[in-house]
Every structure is written in C-alpha cells, then in structure tokens.
PDB file of C-alpha atoms and ligand atoms in Angstrom:
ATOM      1  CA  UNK A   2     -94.169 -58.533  30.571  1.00  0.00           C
ATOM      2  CA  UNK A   3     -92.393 -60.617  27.920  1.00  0.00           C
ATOM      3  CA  UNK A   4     -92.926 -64.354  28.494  1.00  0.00           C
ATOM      4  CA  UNK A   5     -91.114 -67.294  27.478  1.00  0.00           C
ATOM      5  CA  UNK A   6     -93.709 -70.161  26.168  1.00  0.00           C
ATOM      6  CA  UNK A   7     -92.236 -73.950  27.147  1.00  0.00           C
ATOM      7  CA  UNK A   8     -94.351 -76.944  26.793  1.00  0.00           C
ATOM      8  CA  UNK A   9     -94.176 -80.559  26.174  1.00  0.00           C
ATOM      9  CA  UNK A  10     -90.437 -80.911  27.675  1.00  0.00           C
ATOM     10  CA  UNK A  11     -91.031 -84.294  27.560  1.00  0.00           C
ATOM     11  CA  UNK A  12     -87.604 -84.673  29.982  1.00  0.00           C
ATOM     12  CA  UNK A  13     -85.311 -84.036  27.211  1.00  0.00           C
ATOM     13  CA  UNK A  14     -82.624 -81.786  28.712  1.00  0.00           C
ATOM     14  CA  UNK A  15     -80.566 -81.024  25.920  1.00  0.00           C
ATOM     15  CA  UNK A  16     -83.736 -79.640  24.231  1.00  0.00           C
ATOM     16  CA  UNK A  17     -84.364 -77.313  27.343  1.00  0.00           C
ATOM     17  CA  UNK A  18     -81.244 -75.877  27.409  1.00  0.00           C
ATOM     18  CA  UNK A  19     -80.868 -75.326  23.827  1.00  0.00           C
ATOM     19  CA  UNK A  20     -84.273 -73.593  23.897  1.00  0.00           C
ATOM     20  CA  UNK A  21     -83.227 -71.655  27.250  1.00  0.00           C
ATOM     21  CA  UNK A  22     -80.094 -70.528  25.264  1.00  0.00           C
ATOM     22  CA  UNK A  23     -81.579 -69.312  22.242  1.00  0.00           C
ATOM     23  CA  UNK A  24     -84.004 -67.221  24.302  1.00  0.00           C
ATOM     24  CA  UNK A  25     -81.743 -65.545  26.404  1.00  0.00           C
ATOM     25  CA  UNK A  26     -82.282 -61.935  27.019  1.00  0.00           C
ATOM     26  CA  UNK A  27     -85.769 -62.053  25.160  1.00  0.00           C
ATOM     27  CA  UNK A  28     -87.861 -62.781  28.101  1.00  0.00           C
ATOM     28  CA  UNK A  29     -88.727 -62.099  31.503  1.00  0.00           C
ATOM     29  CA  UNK A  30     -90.830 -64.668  33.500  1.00  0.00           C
ATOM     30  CA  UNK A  31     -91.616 -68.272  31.712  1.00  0.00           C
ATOM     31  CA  UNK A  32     -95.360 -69.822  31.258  1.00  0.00           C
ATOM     32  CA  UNK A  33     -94.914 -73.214  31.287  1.00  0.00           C
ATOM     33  CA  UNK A  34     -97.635 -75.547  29.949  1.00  0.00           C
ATOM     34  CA  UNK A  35     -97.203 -78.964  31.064  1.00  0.00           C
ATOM     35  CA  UNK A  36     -95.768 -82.656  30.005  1.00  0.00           C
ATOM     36  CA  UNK A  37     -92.198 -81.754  32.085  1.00  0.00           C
ATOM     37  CA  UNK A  38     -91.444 -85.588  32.070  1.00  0.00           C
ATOM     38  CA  UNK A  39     -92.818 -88.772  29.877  1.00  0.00           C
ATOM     39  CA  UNK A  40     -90.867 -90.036  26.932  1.00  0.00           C
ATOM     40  CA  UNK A  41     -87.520 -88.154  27.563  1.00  0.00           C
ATOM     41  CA  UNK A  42     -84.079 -89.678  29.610  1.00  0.00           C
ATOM     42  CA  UNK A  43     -83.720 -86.788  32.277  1.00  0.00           C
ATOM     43  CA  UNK A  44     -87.209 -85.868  34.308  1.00  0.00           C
ATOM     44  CA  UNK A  45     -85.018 -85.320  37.613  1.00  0.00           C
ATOM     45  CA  UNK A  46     -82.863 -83.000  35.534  1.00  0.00           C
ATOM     46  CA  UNK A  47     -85.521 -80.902  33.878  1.00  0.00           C
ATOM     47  CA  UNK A  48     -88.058 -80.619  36.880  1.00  0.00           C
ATOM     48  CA  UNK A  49     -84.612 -78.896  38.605  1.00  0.00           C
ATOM     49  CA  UNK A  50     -83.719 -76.758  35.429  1.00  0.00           C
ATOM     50  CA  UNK A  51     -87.501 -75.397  35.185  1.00  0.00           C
ATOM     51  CA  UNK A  52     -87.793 -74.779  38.835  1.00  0.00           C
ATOM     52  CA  UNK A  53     -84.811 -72.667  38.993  1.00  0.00           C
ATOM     53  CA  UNK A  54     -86.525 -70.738  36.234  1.00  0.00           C
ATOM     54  CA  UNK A  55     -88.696 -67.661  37.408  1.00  0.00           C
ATOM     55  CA  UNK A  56     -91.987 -69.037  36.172  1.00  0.00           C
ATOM     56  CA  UNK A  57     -94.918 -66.171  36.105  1.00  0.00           C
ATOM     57  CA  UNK A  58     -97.830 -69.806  35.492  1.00  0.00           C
ATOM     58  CA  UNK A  59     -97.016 -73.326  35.359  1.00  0.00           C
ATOM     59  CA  UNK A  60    -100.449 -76.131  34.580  1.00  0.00           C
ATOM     60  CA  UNK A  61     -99.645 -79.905  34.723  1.00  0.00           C
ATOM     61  CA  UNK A  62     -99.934 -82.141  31.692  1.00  0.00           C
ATOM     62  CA  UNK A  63    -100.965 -85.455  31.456  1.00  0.00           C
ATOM     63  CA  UNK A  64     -97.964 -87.295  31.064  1.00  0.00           C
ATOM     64  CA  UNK A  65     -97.130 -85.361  34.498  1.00  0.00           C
ATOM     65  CA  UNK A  66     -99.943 -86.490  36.112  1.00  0.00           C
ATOM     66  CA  UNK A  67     -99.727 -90.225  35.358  1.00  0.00           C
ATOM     67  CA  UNK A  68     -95.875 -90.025  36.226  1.00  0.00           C
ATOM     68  CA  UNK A  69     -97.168 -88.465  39.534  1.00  0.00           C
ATOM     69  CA  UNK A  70     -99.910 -91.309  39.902  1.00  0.00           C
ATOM     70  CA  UNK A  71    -102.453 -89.154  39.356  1.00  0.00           C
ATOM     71  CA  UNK A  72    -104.116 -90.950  36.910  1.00  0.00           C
ATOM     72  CA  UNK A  73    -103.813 -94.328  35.461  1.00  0.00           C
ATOM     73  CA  UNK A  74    -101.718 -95.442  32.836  1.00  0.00           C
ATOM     74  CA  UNK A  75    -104.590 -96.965  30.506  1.00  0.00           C
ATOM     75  CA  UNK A  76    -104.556 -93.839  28.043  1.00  0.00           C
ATOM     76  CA  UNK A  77    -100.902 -94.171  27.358  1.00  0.00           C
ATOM     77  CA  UNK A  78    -100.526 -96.580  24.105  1.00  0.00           C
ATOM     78  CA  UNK A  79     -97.569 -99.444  24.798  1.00  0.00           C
ATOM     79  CA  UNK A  80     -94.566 -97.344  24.271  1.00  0.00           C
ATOM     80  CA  UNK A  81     -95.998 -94.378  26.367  1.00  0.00           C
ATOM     81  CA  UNK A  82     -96.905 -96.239  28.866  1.00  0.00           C
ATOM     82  CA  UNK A  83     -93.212 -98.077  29.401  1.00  0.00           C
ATOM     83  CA  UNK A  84     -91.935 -94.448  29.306  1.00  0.00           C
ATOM     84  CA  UNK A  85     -94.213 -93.266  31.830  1.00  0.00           C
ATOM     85  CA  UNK A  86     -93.181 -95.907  34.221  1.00  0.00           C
ATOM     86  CA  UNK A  87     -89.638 -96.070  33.552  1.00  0.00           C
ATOM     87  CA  UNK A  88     -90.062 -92.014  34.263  1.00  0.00           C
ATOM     88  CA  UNK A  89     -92.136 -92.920  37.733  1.00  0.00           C
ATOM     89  CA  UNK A  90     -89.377 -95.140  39.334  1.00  0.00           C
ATOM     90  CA  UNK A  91     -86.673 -92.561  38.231  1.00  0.00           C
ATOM     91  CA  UNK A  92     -87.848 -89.753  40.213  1.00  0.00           C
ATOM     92  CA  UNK A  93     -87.007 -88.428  43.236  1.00  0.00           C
ATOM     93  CA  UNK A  94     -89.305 -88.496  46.220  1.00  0.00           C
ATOM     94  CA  UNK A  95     -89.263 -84.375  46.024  1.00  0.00           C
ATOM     95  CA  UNK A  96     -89.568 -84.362  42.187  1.00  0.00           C
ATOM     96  CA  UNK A  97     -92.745 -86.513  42.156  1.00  0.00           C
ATOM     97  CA  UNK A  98     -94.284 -84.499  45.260  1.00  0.00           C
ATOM     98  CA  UNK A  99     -93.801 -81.344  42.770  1.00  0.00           C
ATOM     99  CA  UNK A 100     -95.398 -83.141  40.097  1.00  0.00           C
ATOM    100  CA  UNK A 101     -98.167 -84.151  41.909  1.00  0.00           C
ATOM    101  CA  UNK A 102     -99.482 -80.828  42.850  1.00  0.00           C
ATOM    102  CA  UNK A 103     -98.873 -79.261  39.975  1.00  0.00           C
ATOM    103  CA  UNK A 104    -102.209 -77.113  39.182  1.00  0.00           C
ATOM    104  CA  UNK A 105    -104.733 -78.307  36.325  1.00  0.00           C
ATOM    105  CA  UNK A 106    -105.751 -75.475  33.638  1.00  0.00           C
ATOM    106  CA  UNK A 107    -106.546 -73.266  32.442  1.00  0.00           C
ATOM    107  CA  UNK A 108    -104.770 -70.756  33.705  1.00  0.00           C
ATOM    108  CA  UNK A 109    -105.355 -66.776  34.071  1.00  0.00           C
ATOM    109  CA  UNK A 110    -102.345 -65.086  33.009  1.00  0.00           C
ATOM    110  CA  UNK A 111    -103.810 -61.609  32.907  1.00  0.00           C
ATOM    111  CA  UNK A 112    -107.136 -60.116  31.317  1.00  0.00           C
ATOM    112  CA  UNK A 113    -106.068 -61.084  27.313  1.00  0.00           C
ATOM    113  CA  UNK A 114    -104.301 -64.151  28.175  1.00  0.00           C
ATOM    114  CA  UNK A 115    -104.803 -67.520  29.247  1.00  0.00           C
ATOM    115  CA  UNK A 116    -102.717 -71.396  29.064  1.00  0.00           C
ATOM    116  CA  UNK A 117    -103.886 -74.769  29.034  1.00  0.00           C
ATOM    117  CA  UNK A 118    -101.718 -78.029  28.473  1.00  0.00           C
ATOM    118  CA  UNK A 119    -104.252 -79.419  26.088  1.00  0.00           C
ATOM    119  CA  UNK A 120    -107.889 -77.472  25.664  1.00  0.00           C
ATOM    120  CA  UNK A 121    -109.580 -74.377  27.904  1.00  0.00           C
ATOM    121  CA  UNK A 122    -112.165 -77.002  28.332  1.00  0.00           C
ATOM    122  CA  UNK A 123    -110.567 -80.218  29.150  1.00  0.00           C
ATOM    123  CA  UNK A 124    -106.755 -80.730  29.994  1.00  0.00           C
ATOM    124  CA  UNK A 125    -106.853 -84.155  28.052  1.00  0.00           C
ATOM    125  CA  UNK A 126    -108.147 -82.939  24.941  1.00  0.00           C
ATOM    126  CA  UNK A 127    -106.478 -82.697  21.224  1.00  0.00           C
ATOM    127  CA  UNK A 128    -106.374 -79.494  19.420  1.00  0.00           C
ATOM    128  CA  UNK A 129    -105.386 -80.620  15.771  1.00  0.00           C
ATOM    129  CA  UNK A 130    -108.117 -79.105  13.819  1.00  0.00           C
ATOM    130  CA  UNK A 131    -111.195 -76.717  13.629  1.00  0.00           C
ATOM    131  CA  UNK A 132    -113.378 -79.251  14.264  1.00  0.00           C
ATOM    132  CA  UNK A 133    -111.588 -79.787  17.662  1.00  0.00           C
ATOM    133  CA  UNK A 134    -111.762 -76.373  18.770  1.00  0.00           C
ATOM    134  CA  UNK A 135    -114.958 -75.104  17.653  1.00  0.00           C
ATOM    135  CA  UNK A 136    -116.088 -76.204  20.966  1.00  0.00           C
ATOM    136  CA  UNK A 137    -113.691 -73.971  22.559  1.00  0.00           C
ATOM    137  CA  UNK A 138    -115.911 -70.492  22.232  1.00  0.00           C
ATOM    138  CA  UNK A 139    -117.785 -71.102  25.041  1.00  0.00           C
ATOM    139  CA  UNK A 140    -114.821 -72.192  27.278  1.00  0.00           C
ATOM    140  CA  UNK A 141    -112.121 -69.742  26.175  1.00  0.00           C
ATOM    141  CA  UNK A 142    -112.558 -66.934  28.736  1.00  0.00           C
ATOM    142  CA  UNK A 143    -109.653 -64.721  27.020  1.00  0.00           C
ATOM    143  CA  UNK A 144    -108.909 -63.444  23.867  1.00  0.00           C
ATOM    144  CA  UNK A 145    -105.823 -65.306  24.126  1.00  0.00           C
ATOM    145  CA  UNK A 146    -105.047 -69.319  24.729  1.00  0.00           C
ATOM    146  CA  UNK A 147    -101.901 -70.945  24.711  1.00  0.00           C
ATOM    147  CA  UNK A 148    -102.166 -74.550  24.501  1.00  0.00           C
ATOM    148  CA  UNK A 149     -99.607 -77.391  23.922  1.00  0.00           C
ATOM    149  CA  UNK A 150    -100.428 -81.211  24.652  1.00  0.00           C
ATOM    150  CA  UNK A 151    -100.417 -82.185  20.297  1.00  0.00           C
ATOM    151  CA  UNK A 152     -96.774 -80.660  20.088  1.00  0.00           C
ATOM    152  CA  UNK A 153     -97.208 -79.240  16.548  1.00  0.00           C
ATOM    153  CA  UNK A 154     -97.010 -75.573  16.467  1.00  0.00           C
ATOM    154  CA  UNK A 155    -100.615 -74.190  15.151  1.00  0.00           C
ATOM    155  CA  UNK A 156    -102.562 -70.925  15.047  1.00  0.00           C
ATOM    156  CA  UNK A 157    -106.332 -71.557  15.513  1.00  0.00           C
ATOM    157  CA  UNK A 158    -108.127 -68.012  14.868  1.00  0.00           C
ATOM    158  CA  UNK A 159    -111.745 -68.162  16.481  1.00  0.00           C
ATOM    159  CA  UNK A 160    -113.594 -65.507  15.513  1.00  0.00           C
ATOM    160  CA  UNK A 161    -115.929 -64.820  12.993  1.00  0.00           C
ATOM    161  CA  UNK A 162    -115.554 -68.625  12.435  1.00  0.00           C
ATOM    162  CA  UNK A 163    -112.887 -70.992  13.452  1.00  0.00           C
ATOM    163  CA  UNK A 164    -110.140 -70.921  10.853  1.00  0.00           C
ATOM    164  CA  UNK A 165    -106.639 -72.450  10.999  1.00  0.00           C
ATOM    165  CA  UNK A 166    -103.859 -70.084  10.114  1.00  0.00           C
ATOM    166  CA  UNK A 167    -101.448 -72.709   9.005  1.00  0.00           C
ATOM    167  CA  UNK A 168     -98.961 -73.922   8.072  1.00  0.00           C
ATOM    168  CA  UNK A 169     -96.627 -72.455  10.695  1.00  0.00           C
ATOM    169  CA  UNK A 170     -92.864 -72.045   9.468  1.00  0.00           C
ATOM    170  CA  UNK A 171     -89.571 -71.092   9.650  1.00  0.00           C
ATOM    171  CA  UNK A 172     -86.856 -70.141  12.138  1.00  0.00           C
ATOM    172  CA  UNK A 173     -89.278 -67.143  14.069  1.00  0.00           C
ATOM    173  CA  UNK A 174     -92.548 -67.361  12.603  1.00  0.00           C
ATOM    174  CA  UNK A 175     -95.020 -64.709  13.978  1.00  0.00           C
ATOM    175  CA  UNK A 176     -98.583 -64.982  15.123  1.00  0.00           C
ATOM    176  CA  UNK A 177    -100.792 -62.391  13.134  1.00  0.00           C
ATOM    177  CA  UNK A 178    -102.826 -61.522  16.238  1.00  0.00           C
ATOM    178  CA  UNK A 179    -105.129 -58.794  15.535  1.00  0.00           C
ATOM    179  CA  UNK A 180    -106.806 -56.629  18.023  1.00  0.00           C
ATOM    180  CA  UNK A 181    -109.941 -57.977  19.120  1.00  0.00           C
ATOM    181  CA  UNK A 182    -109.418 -61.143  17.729  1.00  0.00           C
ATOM    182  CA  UNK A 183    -109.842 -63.918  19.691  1.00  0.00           C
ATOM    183  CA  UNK A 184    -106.778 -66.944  19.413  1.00  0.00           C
ATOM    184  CA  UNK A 185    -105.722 -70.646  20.198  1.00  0.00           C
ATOM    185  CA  UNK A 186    -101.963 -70.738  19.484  1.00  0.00           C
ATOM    186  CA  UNK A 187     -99.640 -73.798  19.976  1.00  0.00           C
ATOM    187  CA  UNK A 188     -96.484 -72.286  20.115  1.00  0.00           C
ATOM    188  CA  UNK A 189     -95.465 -76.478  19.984  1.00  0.00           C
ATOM    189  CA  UNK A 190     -92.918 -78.581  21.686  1.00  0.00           C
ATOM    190  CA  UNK A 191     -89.775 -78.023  23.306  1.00  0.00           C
ATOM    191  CA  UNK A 192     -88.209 -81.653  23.619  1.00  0.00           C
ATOM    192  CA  UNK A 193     -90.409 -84.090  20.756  1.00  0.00           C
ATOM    193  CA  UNK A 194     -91.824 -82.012  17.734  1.00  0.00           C
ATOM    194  CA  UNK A 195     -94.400 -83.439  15.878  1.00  0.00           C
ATOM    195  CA  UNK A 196     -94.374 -81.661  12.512  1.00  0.00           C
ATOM    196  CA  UNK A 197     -91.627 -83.166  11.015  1.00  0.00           C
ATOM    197  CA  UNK A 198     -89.346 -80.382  11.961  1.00  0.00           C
ATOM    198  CA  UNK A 199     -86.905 -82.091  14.624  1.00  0.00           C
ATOM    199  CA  UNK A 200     -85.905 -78.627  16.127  1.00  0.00           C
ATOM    200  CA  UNK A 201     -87.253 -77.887  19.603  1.00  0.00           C
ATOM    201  CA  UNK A 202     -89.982 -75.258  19.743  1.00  0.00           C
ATOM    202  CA  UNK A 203     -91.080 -72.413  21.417  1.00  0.00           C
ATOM    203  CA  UNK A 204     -92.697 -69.109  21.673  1.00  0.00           C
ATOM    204  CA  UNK A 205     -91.870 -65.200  22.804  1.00  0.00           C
ATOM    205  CA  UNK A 206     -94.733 -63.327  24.057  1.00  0.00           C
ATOM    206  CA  UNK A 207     -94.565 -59.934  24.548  1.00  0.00           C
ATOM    207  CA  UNK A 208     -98.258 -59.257  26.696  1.00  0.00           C
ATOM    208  CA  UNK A 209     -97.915 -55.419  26.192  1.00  0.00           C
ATOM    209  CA  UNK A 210     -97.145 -55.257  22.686  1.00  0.00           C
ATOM    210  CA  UNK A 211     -99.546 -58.451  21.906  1.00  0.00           C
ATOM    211  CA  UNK A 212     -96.922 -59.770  19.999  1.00  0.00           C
ATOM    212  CA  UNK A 213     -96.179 -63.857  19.722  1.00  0.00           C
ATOM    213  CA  UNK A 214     -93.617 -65.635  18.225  1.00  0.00           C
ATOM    214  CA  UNK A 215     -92.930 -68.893  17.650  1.00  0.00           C
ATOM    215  CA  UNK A 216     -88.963 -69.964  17.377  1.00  0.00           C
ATOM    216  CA  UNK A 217     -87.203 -73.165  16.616  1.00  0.00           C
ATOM    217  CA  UNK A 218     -83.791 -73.713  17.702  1.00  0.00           C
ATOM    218  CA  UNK A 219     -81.574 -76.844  16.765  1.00  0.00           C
ATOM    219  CA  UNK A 220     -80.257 -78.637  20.053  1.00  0.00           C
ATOM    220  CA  UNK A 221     -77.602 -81.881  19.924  1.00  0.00           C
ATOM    221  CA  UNK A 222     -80.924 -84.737  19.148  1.00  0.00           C
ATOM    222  CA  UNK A 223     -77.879 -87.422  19.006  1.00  0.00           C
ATOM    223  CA  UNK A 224     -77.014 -86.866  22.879  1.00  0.00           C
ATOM    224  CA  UNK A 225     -80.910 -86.871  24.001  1.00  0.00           C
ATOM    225  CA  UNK A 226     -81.343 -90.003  21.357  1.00  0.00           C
ATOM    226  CA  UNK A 227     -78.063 -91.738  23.343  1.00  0.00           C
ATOM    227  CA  UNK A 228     -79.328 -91.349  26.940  1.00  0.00           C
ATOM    228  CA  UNK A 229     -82.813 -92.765  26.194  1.00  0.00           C
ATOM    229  CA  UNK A 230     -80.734 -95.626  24.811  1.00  0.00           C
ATOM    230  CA  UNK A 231     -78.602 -96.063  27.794  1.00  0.00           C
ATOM    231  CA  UNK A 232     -81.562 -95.510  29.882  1.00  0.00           C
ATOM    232  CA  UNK A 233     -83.149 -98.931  28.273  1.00  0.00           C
ATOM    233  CA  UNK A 234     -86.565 -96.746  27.046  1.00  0.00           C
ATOM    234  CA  UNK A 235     -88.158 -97.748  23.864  1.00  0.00           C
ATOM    235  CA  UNK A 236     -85.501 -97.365  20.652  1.00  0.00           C
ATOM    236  CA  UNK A 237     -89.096 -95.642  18.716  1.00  0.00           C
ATOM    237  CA  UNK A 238     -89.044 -92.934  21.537  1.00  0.00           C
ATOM    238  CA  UNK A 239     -84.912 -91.928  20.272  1.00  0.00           C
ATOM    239  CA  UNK A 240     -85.949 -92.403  16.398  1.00  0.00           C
ATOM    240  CA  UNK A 241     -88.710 -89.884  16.446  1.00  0.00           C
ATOM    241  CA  UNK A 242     -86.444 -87.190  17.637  1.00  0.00           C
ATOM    242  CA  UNK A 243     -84.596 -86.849  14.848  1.00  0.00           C
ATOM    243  CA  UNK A 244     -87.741 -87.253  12.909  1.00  0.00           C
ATOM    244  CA  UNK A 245     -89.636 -84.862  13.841  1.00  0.00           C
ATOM    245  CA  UNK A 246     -92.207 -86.952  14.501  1.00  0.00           C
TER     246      UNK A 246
HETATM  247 ZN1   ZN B  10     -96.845 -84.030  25.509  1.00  0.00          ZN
END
C-alpha cells in the first residue's frame, strides 16, 4: 500500500490542495495524523476536502479536540486560543460532530507501522529531541511511528540508542529506514511549518517497499495569509506562514 502522510492542516486550504496536487498519482489511501483545524481561515473547507479523501487511519489532534470541546482551552497560549475559538463558532454543526469523535492514538496501521498526532505514549506530548523520545521504547509497539503535533519534519532513530537523524532537507528528502530498525519520523506539517522552510510538508510511504519520503511543495502562502486577515484571526498567525515559523 503506498500512503500519503498529512498532518497538522491547521485549516489552511490552499496548503492542502497544493500538497494533494503534488502527490497525485504517488499514493493510494491517506494516514492522516491530526490538527485538521486551529490557526488556519478554512476548517469547514478542509474537514470536507479530507473526508472526500480515501483515508486508510485518521487520529485527532489537539487543536481538534479543543475546537470540538473536548478539552479546554487553558493549554492554548493567547493567540492559539483566539484561533481555536474563532475556529469553534465557524464550524458547522456536522463538521464539529466529525471532529468530536475523531479517534485518539496511536494507531495500528499494520504489523511495522503505527501514527500518533503527538507521542505513542501521550497524544499531547512534544517530540523535539532525544530526550523527549527516549521514553518512547516502551510505548512504541511498531518498528515504525509517524508522529506530527511539533510540525518540523524529524527522523528520531531508536535503536541501539536514541539518535536524531537530522537535519531533514530538501525538495524529497528520504528516510534511511533500515531493516530492523526501529523509527519515530515526523514527516512535518502540511499548512504551518515550523523549520523555517514556509513550504507545506508531507510524506510518501510505500509499506511494502519500507520506503518514506518526506516532500515539500510551495502552495500560494499570500492567499492563506489574506483569508486569515479577512477572517479577523491574529495578524502573527498570517506572518508565520511565510516564515516558516
Ligand atoms: Zn498542530
């Protein structure tokens, strides 16, 4: 099966479709990792593009639940937090039902293979560095975990001792999986990338080869940057788009 890897949408349409373009023809059934809404101008819009999409696993994220009043806002710093309820009054009735029983991770996606929005061990937690996943090799029951949730693409190799296999670069960079290794890979975010590389991000797994990619596409950042504008979100939340930040 060769799988498309989307996370952290972040309800940033133009970044969807660029992403859904670019992929075209390389994939067959889409794992999608959580944070559809939060931050972004068009949650209605990309809850209705990703459910038209024939998804093989789908786990919530946490801006998902809070939009979904799940849980409460109190994580979310100031600008989050405005986002997150501008997001909650602009969805449908049907979008936030969807939202709302959207499953928590992980997720089995077959023996060698397993997603989570933000850790195997905790759906909240921050994967940025070894120290944050050395817990993980007790709760990562497959040799593979994707994860999103810190939206900066990262390759987290667990086995004989945690080591991250940075940095992670270029238009299609590939994930030196080896057999029998054992693997926490970001593959990073479609709609607000975090490592200073404004492009949307993404990954192409192929489960019978065992081969991952991670891909960056461009996509139009002004018109995203323009409706969260219009939409009266936080000016930070359009700036950081075409940052990269
Ligand atoms: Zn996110």
């Amino acid at each position: 099966m060769r799988y498309l890897v989307l996370s952290d949408v972040h309800a940033n349409l133009e970044a969807l479709n660029a992403v859904l373009e670019a992929a075209a023809g390389e994939w067959d059934r889409a794992l999608v990792l959580g944070d559809l809404v939060g931050y972004g101008a068009d949650p209605n819009a990309v809850i209705d593009r990703v459910r038209e999409l024939p998804i093989a696993a789908m786990v919530r994220g946490n801006h998902d639940k809070v939009a979904a009043g799940l849980a409460p806002t109190d994580s979310f710093n100031h600008v989050a937090r405005q986002a997150i309820e501008w997001t909650a009054a602009a969805l449908t009735p049907a979008n936030l039902q969807w939202l709302a029983a959207l499953p928590q991770g992980p997720m089995a996606i077959d023996a060698a293979t397993e997603i989570c929005h933000g850790a195997p061990w905790d759906e909240d937690a921050y994967l940025f560095d070894e120290r944050d996943v050395e817990r993980s090799g007790s709760a990562q029951d497959r040799a593979l975990c994707l994860f999103g949730h810190t939206h900066v693409p990262s390759i987290f190799r667990l086995a004989p001792v945690v080591e991250a296999m940075l940095p992670v670069r270029g238009e299609r960079c590939r994930v030196p999986i080896e057999p029998g290794g054992r693997y926490l890979v970001n593959c990073g975010a479609v709609g607000q990338p975090r490592d200073s590389d404004p492009r949307a991000a993404f990954g192409l797994l192929d489960s019978a080869t065992r081969v991952l990619t991670i891909v960056r596409t461009p996509y139009e950042v002004a018109a995203a940057q323009t409706k969260i504008l219009d939409a009266g979100l936080p000016g930070v939340l359009a700036q950081r788009l075409a940052l990269g930040r």
